[in-house]
XYZ file of C-alpha atoms in Angstrom:
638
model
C 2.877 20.313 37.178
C -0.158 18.373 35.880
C -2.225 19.905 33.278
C -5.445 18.275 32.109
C -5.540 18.329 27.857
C -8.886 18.209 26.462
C -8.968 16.360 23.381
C -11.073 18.545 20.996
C -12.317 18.019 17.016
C -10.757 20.911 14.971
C -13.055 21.823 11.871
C -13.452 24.417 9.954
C -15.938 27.044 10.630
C -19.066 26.760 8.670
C -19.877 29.394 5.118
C -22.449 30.897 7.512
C -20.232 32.045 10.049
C -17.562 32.990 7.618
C -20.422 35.271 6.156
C -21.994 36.583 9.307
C -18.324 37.638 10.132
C -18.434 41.112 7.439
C -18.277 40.043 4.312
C -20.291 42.030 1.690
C -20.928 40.950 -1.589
C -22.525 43.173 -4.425
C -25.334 41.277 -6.496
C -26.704 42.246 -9.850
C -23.179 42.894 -11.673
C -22.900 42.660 -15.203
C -19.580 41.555 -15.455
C -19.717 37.686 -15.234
C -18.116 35.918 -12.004
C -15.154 33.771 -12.653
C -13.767 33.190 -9.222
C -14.249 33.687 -5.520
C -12.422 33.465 -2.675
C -13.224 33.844 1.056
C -10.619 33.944 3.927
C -8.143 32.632 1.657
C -9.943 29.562 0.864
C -10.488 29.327 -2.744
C -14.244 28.510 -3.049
C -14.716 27.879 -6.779
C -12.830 29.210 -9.925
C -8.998 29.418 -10.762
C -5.849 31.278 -8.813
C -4.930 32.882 -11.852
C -8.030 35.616 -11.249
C -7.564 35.477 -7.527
C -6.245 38.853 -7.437
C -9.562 40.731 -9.280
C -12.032 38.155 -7.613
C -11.267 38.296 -3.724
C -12.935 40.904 -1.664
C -10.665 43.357 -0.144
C -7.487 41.140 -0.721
C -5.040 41.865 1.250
C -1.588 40.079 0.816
C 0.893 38.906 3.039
C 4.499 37.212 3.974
C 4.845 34.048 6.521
C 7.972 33.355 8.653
C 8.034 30.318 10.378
C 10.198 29.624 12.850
C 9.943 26.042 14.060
C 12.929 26.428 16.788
C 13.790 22.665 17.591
C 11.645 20.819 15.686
C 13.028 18.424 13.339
C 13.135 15.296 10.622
C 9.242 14.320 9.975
C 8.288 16.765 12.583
C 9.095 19.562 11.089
C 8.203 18.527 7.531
C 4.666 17.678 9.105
C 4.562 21.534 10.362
C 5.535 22.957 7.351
C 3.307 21.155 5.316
C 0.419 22.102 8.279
C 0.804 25.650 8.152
C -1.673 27.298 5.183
C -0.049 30.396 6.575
C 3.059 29.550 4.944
C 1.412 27.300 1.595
C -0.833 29.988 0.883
C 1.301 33.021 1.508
C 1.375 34.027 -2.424
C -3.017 34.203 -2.322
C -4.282 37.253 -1.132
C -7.054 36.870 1.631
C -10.222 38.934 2.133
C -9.693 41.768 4.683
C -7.726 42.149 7.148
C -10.167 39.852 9.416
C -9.914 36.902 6.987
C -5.943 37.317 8.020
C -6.692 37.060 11.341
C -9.023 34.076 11.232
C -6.623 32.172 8.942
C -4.101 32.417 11.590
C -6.560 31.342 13.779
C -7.250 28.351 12.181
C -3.420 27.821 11.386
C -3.009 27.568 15.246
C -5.477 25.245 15.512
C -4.049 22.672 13.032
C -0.893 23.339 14.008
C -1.364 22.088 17.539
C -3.331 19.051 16.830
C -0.408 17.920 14.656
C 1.746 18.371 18.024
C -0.998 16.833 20.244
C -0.824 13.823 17.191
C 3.069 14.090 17.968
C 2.663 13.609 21.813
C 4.144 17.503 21.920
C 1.998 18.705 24.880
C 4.230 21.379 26.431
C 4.192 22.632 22.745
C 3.850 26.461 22.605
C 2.306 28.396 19.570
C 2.705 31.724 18.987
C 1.103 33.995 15.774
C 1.588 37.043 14.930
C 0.112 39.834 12.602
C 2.065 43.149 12.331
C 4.059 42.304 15.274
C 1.026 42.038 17.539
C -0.261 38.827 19.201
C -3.421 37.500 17.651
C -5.303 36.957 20.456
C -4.271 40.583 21.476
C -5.387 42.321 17.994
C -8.879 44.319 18.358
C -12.583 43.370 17.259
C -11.394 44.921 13.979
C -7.991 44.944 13.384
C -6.506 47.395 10.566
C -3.201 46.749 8.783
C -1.023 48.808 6.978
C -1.254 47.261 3.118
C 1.433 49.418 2.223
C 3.435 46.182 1.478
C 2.999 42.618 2.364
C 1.001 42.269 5.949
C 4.340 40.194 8.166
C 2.960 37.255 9.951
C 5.067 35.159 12.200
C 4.497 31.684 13.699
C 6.594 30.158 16.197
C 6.590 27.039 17.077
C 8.225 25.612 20.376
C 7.514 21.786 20.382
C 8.893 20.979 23.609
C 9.552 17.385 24.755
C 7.785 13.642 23.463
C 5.645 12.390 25.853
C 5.453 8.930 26.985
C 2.289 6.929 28.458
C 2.510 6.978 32.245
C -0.414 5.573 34.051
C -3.462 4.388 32.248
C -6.693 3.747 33.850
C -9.829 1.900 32.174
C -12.933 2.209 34.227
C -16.516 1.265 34.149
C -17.395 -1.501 31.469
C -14.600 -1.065 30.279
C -12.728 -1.997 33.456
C -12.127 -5.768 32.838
C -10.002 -4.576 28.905
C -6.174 -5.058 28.976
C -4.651 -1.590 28.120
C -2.066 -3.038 26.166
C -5.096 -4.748 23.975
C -6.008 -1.202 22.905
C -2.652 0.300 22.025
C -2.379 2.029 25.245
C 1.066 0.483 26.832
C 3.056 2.841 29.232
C 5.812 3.854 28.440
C 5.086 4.391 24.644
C 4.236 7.510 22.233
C 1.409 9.457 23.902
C -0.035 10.820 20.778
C -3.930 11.885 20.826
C -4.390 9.800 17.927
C -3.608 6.819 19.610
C -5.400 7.921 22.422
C -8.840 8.496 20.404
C -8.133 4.843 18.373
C -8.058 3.091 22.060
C -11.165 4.492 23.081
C -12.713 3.067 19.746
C -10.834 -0.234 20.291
C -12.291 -0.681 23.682
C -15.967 0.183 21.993
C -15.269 -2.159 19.357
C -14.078 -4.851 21.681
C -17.516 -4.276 23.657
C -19.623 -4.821 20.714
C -18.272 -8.092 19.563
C -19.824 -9.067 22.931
C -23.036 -8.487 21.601
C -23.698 -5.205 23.218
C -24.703 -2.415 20.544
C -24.856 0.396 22.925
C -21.524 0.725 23.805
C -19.474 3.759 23.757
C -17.316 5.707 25.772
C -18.144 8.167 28.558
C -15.075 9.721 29.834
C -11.637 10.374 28.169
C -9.091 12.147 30.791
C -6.070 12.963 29.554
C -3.593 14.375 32.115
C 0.172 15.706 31.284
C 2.483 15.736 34.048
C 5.303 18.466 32.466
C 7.672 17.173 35.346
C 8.091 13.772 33.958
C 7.006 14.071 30.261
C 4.212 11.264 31.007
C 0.237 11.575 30.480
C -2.064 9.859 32.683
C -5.049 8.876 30.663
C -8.443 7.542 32.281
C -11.163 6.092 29.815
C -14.306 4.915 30.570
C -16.972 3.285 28.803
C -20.823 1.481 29.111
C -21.926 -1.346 27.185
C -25.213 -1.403 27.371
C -27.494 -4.967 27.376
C -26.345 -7.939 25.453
C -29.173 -7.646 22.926
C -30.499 -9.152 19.690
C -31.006 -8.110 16.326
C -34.595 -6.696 15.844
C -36.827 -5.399 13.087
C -35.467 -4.667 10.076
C -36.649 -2.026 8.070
C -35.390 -1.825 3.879
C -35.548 1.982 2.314
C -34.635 3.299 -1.253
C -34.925 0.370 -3.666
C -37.721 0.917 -6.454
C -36.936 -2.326 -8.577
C -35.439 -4.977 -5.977
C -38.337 -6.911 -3.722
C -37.862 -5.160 -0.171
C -38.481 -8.997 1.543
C -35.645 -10.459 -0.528
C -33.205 -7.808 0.609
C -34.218 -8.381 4.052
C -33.783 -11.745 4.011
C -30.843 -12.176 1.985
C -29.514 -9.949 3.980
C -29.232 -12.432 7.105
C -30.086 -9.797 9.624
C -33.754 -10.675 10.138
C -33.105 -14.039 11.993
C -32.886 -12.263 15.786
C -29.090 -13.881 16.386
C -27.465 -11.693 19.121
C -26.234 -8.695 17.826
C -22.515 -8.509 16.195
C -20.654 -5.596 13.967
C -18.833 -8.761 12.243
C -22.117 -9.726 10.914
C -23.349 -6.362 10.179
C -20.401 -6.038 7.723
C -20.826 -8.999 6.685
C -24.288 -8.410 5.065
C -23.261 -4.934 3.296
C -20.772 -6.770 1.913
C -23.015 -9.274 0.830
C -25.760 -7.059 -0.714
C -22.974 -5.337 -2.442
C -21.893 -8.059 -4.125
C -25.229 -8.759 -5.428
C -24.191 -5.802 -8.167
C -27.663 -4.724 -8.162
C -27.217 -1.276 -5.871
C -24.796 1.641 -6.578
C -24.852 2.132 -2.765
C -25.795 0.153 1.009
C -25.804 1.769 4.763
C -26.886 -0.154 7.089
C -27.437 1.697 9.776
C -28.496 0.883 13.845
C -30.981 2.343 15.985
C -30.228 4.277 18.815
C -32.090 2.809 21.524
C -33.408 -0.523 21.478
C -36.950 -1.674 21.260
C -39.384 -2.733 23.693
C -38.408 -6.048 23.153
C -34.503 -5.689 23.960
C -33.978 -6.048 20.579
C -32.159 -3.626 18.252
C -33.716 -2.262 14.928
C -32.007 -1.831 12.029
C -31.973 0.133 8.875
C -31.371 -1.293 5.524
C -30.834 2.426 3.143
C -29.724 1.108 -0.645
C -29.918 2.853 -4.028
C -30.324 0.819 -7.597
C -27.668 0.512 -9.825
C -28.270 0.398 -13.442
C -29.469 -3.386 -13.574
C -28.949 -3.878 -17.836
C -25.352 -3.624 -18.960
C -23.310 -4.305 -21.939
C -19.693 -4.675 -22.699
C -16.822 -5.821 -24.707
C -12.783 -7.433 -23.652
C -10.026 -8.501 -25.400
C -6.702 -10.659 -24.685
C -3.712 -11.434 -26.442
C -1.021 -14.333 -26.949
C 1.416 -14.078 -28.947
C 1.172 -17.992 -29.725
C -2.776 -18.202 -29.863
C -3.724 -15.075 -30.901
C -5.886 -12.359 -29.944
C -9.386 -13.065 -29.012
C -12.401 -10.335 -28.603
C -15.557 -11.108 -26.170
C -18.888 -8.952 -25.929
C -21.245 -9.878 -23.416
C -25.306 -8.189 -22.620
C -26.505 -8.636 -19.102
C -29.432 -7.788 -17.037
C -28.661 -8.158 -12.916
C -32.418 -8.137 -11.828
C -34.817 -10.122 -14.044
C -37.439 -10.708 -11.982
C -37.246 -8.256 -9.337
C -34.880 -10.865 -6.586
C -31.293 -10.120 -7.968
C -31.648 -12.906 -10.602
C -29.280 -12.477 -13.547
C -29.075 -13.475 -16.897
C -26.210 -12.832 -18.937
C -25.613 -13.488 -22.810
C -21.994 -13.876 -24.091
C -19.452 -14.537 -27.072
C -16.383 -14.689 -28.301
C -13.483 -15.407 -30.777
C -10.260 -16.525 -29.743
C -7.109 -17.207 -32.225
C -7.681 -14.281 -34.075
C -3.943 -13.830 -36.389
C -2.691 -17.308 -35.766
C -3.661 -17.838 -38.683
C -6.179 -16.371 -41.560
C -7.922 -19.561 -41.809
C -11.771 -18.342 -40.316
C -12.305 -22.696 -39.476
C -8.854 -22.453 -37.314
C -10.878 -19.806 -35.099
C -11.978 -20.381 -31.539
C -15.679 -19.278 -31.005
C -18.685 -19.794 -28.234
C -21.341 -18.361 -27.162
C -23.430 -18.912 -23.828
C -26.294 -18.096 -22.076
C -25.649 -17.807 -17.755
C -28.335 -17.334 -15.132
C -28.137 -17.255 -11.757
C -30.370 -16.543 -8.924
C -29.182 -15.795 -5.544
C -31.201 -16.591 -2.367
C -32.962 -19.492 -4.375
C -34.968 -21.164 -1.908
C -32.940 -20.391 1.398
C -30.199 -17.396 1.017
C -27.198 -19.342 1.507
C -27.842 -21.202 -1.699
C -27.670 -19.873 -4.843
C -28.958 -21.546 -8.356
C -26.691 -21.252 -11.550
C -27.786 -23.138 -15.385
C -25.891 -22.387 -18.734
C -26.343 -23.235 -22.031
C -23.235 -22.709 -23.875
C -21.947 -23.958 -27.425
C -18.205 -24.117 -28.100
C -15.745 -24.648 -31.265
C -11.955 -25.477 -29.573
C -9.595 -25.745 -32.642
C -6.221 -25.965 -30.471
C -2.727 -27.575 -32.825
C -3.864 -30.891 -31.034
C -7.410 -31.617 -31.622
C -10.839 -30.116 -33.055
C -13.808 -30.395 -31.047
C -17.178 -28.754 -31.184
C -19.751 -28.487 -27.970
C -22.649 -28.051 -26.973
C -22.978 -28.051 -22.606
C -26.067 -28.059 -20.705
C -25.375 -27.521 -16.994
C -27.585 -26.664 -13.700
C -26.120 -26.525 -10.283
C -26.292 -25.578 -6.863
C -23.859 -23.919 -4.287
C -24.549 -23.767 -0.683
C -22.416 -21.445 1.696
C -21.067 -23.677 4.336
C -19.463 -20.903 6.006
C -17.970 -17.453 5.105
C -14.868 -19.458 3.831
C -16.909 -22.487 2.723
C -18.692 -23.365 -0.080
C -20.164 -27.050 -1.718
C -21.347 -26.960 -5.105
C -23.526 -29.838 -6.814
C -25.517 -30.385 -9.782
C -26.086 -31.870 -13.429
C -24.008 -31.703 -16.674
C -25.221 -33.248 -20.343
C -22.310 -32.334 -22.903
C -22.878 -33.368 -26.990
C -19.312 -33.254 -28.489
C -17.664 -33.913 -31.741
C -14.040 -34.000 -31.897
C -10.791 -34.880 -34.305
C -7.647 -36.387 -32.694
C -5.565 -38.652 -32.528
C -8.315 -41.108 -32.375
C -9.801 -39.918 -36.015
C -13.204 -38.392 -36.310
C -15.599 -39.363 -32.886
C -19.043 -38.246 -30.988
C -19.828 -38.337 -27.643
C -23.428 -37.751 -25.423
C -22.086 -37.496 -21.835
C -24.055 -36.972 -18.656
C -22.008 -35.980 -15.452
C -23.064 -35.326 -11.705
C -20.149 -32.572 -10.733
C -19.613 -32.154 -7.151
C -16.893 -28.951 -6.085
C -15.778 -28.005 -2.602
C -13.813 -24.740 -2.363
C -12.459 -22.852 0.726
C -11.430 -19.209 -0.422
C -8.956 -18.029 2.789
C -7.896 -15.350 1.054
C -7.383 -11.844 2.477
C -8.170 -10.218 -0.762
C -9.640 -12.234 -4.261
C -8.202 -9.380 -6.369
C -4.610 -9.024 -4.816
C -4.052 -11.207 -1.940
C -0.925 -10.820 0.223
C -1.822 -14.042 2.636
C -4.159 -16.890 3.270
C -4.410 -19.544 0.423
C -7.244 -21.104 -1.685
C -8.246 -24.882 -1.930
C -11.043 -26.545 -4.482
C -11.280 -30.066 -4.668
C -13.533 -31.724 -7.490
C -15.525 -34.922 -8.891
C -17.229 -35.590 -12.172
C -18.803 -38.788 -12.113
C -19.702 -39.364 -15.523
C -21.238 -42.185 -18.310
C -20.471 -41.764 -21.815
C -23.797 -43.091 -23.966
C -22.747 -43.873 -27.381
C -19.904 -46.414 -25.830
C -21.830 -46.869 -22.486
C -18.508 -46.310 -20.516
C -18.711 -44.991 -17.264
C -15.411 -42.788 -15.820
C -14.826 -40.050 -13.116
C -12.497 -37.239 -13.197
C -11.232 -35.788 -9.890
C -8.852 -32.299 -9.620
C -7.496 -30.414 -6.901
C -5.915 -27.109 -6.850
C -4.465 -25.076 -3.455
C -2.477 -21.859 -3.715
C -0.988 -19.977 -1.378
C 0.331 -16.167 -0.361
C 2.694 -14.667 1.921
C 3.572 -11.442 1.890
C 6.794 -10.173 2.817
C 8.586 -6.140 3.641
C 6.427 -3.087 4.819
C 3.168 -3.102 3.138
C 3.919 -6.040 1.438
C 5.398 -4.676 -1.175
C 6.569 -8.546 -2.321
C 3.890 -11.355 -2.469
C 5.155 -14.975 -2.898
C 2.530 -16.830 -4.224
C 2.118 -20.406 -5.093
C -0.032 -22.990 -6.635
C -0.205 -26.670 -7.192
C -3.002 -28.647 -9.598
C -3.325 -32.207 -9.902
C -5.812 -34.050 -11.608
C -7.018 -38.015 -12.526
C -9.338 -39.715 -14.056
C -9.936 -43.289 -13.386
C -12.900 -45.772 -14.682
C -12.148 -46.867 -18.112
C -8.633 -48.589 -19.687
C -9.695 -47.233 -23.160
C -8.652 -44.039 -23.500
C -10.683 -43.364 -26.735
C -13.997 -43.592 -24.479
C -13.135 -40.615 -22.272
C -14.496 -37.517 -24.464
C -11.547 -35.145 -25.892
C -12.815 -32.269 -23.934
C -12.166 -34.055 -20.980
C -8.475 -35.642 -21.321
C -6.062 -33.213 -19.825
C -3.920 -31.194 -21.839
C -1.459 -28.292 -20.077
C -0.482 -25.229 -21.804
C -0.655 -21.986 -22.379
C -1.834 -18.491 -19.534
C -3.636 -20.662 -17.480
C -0.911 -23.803 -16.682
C 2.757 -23.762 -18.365
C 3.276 -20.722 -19.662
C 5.535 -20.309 -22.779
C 3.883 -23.582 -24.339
C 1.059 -23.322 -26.785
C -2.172 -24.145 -25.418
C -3.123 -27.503 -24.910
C 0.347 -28.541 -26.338
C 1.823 -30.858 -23.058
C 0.327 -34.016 -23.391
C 1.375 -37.704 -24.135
C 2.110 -38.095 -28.386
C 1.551 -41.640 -29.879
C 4.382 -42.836 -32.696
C 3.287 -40.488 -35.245
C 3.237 -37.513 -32.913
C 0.093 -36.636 -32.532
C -1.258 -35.920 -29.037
C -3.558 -38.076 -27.372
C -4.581 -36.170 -24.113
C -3.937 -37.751 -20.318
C -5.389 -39.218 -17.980
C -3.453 -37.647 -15.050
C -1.865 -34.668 -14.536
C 0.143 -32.429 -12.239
C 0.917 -28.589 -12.244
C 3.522 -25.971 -9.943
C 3.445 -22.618 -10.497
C 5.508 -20.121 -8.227
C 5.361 -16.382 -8.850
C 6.806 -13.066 -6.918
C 4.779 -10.434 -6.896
C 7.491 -7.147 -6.275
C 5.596 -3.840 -6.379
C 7.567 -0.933 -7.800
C 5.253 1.687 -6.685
C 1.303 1.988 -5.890
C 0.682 0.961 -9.294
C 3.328 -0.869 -10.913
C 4.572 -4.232 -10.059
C 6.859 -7.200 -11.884
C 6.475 -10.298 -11.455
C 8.968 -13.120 -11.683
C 7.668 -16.491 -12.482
C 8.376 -20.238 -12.732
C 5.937 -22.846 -14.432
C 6.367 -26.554 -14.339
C 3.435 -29.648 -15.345
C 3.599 -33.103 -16.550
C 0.563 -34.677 -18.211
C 0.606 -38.542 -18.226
C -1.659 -41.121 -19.817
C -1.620 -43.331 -16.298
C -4.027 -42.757 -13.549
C -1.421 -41.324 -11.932
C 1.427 -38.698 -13.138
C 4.900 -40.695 -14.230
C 6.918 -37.461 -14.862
C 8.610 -39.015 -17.791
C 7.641 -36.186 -19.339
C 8.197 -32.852 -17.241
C 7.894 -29.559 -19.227
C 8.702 -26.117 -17.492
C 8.783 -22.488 -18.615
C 9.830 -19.553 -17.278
C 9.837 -15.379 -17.509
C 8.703 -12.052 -15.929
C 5.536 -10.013 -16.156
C 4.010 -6.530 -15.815
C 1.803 -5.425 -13.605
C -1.053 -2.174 -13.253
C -3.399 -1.989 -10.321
C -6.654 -0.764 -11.470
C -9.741 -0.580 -9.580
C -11.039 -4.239 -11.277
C -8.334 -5.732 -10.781
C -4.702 -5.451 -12.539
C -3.836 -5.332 -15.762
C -1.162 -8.760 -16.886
C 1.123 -8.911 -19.175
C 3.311 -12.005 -19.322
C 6.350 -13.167 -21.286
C 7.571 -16.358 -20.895
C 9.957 -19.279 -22.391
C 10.164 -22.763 -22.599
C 13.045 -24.074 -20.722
C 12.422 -27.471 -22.923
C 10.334 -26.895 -25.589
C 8.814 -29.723 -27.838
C 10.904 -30.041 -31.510
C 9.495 -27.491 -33.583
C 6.967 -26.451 -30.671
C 7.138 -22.532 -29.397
C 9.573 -20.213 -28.579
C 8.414 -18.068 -26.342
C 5.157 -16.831 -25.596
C 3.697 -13.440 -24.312
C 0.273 -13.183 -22.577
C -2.218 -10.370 -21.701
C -5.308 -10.300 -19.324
C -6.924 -8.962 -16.453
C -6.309 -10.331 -12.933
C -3.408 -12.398 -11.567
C -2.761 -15.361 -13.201
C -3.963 -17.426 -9.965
């Protein structure tokens, strides 16, 4: 026997009806309202007044017998049934019992339709009487508890049997949509391939697409379902007009054209994405819809609908982090994200670092900067940054104090793909190894990143890659050097949900130009160290040391770091970890000098990213150098 199943939407009915269906309610009382409840549903106010505050309560007992139904099955029933959950609340009248049952039914056999249980059979009843038998206005006795019953006969799984796709959607693979005979019939899967084949039609550039018939057809002699879909694309059609609602303090014009969706490319859901994504990231709204017309214009084209809300464009705000071989350091920062009415930001920060290394205030880390950016400048792929930012570095190693001027520009090669370009003038005077020394430097830095990631905050695949050059010429001793670094890291995630990330990362850097290595500016020998490199060494501490040990910064170095992520639960992970760098005072890395470190952290997911805390050792630390060394922050370490 073949028996067509419709697929229906079960919701609840609306207040209005629930209303309309008796319910009298007394207006005017003096005694204050602390709870209400309507049909059982608990519509503001607490349980423990549920008795006083529901109309005509009338109370109840569920037995549910769920015959054959087992393992998850059965757990999903029982948890289903608000019969059964809400047996101990009272519901209003004896009409609100029978429309709770109603209801129960309902949800009870969508979670066997989700189960592919079509010859399920559900039975209720109230006072022994079937509730699809009970009168207009049924009437219990409330002598004691009203008995309700619910069987439940699942019945047998069924399996995909034929599957037909028809119209435009004719030309789809079923397998390509989930729908492979001989699998799981469940209605959700059903409903997902029907939105999989719509999907599939839109990346063709159709935005009209949808389905127009969904058969589904159980044959209870072979525990199969035929199921027929059918769909229409619609035109291949362009992008049209766009139109930009809800923003008071944001320039309409910019939105639209940062926005990418005013250049008439053929339409694509990829790209639609793609530009609420981008608009969010501007920081400026607290919301963006972009929604599509539903027919398109006289021109073929399709109009669009750009709906955003303003965020709170000033902010303020204050962090901290901790090492237990540099110190604690505070930061405060003041912001405003939309200067001049395009998204432009300007940002004014500072902080001190070292803070209980020691009490001396001249041993102190501090700087202070001024950051502005403005997005869209010129063309809205590119994007203009320039800082001002002054600096005091007072590492065991060196002193140096800064002053940076820089101005740059990034351009969006692709979604992945960025190139970045611009101008640097540094004034810096620093004690080393070298004695007391100033240096005017002007620098061209060029940076190429591709960002492959899946996720920036917690990836679980792709990898990262930034390549860099500073071309630079040092005034005071007219030398003229260029430093070049590299960085890729990598993710692979492993186990259901990925519950354990391997993640890796290797750095190398050189700079090549000048033989003297007192020409090259402190700030810009390499020194390794510390959260960001090898961790469990003080920072800036691995580097090349002349005779009288003191450290004299390299020319070249190289860093590994290898980490696995392991999440306990949803919100706490550990993390394993093994550092390992070299710093040499060659062009290129000798490892005569290889310094590693080692240890576990803690991880907690929060919505910015997770919390870090690190502790780590060195496996060969320097004679008198640190012991061990425990790290806090925000984000993964790479």
């Amino acid at each position: 026997m073949c028996v067509p199943v419709r697929m229906m939407a079960y919701r609840k009915r609306s207040l209005a009806v629930l209303l309309a269906a008796g319910v009298a309610m007394t207006v005017g009382s003096a005694e204050p309202a602390h709870a209400f409840k309507l049909f059982g549903i608990n519509l503001f106010g607490s349980d423990e007044e549920e008795a006083a505050d529901v109309i005509d309560p009338v109370r109840y007992s569920t037995t549910l017998n769920l015959t054959t139904a087992t393992g998850d099955l059965k757990d999903r029933l029982e948890t289903t049934s608000a019969l059964k959950s809400d047996e101990k609340q009272p519901v209003s009248g004896d009409l609100g019992l029978v429309i709770k049952a109603r209801e129960d039914r309902d949800r009870l056999v969508a979670v066997l339709y989700e189960e592919a249980r079509y010859g399920a059979v559900v039975r209720i009843t109230i006072a022994g009487q079937e509730i699809d038998r009970l009168p207009p206005v049924p009437v219990f006795d409330h002598s004691q508890p009203v008995p309700v019953v619910v069987t439940v006969e699942p019945g047998p799984e069924f399996a995909l049997g034929k599957v037909t796709l028809e119209g435009d959607a004719a030309g789809i693979d079923p397998e390509s949509v989930g729908l492979e005979p001989g699998n799981k019939a469940g209605s959700v899967s059903i409903i997902q391939a029907g939105e999989r084949i719509v999907r599939d039609l839109k990346k063709q550039g159709r935005p009209l697409s949808k389905i127009g018939k969904r058969d589904v057809i159980a044959d209870h002699a072979t525990n199969t379902v035929a199921v027929t879909i059918s769909a229409t694309s619609g035109p291949v059609a362009p992008f049209g007009t766009v139109t930009v609602r809800g923003s008071e303090g944001v320039d309409q014009d910019f939105i639209r054209r940062y926005s990418r969706l005013d250049r008439r490319e053929t339409y694509s859901p990829e790209q639609l994405k793609k530009a609420g994504d981008r608009l969010r990231e501007l920081g400026v709204f607290s919301s963006v819809t972009i929604r599509e017309a539903d027919a398109l214009a006289p021109d073929g084209s399709l109009p669009l609908s750009i709906e955003v809300a303003d965020g709170k464009f000033r902010y303020f705000g204050f962090g901290a982090e901790f090492s237990s071989i540099d110190g604690a350091g505070v930061s405060g920062y003041w912001g405003h994200r939309n200067l001049f009415g395009q998204a432009e930001s300007l940002r004014i920060e500072g902080q001190v670092s070292g803070i209980g290394a020691t009490t001396d205030l001249n041993t102190f880390d501090y700087s202070a900067g001024i950051i502005y950016s403005e997005p869209g400048f010129k063309i809205p792929e590119m994007t203009f940054d320039a800082s001002l930012r002054a600096k005091r570095e007072t590492p065991d190693v060196y002193t140096a104090n800064t002053i940076t001027a820089l101005a740059t520009l990034t351009y969006e090669l692709s979604e992945q793909d960025k190139v970045k370009g611009g101008g640097e003038i540094a004034w810096s005077e620093s004690e080393d190894a070298f004695g007391r020394n100033r240096y005017l430097t002007f620098s061209l830095p060029i940076e190429f990143e591709r960002d492959a990631r899946d996720n920036k905050l917690e990836p679980t695949e792709g990898y990262r890659l930034t390549a860099s050059a500073k071309p630079s010429y040092e005034t005071y001793r007219g030398s003229i050097f260029s430093s070049f670094e590299g960085s890729i890291s990598g993710y692979l995630g492993l186990g259901e949900e990925n519950r354990v990330v391997l993640a890796g990362r290797l750095s190398a850097g050189t700079i090549v130009g000048t033989d003297n290595l007192q020409d090259i500016p402190t700030i810009r020998r390499f020194y390794m160290g510390g959260g960001g490199s090898v961790r469990g060494y003080t920072f800036r501490e691995i580097s090349p040391y002349d005779a009288q040990n003191r450290a004299l910064g390299g020319r070249s170095y190289t860093v590994a770091n290898l980490e696995a992520r392991v999440k306990i639960n949803d919100k706490i992970g550990i993390v394993p970890f093994f550092d390992v760098g070299t710093v040499s005072t060659e062009i290129a890395p000798d490892f005569s000098d290889i310094r590693m470190g080692a240890g576990i952290g803690v991880r907690y997911a929060t919505p910015f990213g997770p919390l870090r805390l690190d502790i780590a050792l060195p496996l060969n630390r320097y004679p008198g150098g640190s012991q061990y060394g425990i790290y806090a922050g925000i984000g993964q370490s790479f």
